[in-house]
Amino acid sequence: MTSVVKRVRWSLAHRGVVGTMRSAWRSLGRRRGRQSVSGNLVDGAHPFDVEHGTDTGGLIPGSELGVGHRHDLFIAGYAGVPPSGFRAAISRWQGTGPRYRVEDYTFFDLGCGKGRAVLLASELGFREAVGVELNAGLAEIAQANTRIWTATGKARSPIRIVCGDATEVKWPSGPCLIYLYNPFAEKVMKDVVEVMRERFVGRRDELEIVYQKPEQAAVLENDFQMVWGGVCELSEVDRISDPVADPRDETKVYRWKTV
């Protein structure tokens, strides 16, 4: 299958026909707008990576991240979360009054990509910071970033990268903060929620969710109560440097609905 056909199939699964046409038009406009005088696309490392020697930047369409898995078509793509946006989101979560101490929670990033959110989470003293990534290439990069980050002494939490599918991975025991940065489409989100129902039966007070760019938020509405929702402010550096950062992006914090 050609790369063009893959991209079209992926876009139809995520956006539908009208959304695919709109996206193609916007993409053409962005491509023209990002061209330098020489005609080459302007690219550069994110300041986060320049400062820390990591590789967490870039923008990779979901259509290019398939690994032959049944969920390939539903991968949303890769872009690292803006550091300022992540920190603001976790601060908002802490402000909602979590049921347990931060150090009791496992931070669990589904679709962690190159691991930027996991690195940032490890600074905060979680019991463990875990990233789950389906694409083996991205998981390897995340593991390399983890080694760099840990060697500099920035990690206050153990870090672990798991290469696997979000619906098949072994979930942690004890309190868990699920982190999502628009990792996958509706089909997989529904499957993940079903797994949550199974894994957290009898201990729903131990599960909370921080969801940034919450494009599939409707999937959570039957089971979860939103305890905070809004926009997390981005730094000027992130607004300029991040390939998909949008100051209007929403963040939502959820807990299980009480029965």
Short mmCIF file of C-alpha atoms in Angstrom, two decimals, residues 1 14 16 21 32 35 65 97 103 105 131 147 169 203 213 241:
data_model
loop_
_atom_site.label_atom_id
_atom_site.label_comp_id
_atom_site.label_asym_id
_atom_site.label_seq_id
_atom_site.Cartn_x
_atom_site.Cartn_y
_atom_site.Cartn_z
CA MET A 1 0.00 0.00 0.00
CA HIS A 14 -10.03 9.82 12.16
CA GLY A 16 -14.29 11.38 7.91
CA MET A 21 -10.70 17.41 2.72
CA ARG A 32 3.43 27.01 2.09
CA GLN A 35 8.73 27.40 3.67
CA LEU A 65 3.50 4.82 12.62
CA GLY A 97 -7.56 17.40 45.47
CA GLU A 103 4.03 9.67 45.52
CA TYR A 105 0.31 7.26 42.15
CA GLY A 131 5.10 5.12 29.21
CA ARG A 147 18.69 6.96 30.05
CA VAL A 169 -0.57 -3.93 28.62
CA ARG A 203 -11.10 0.09 43.30
CA LYS A 213 -6.20 17.64 23.40
CA SER A 241 8.60 26.05 18.92
#
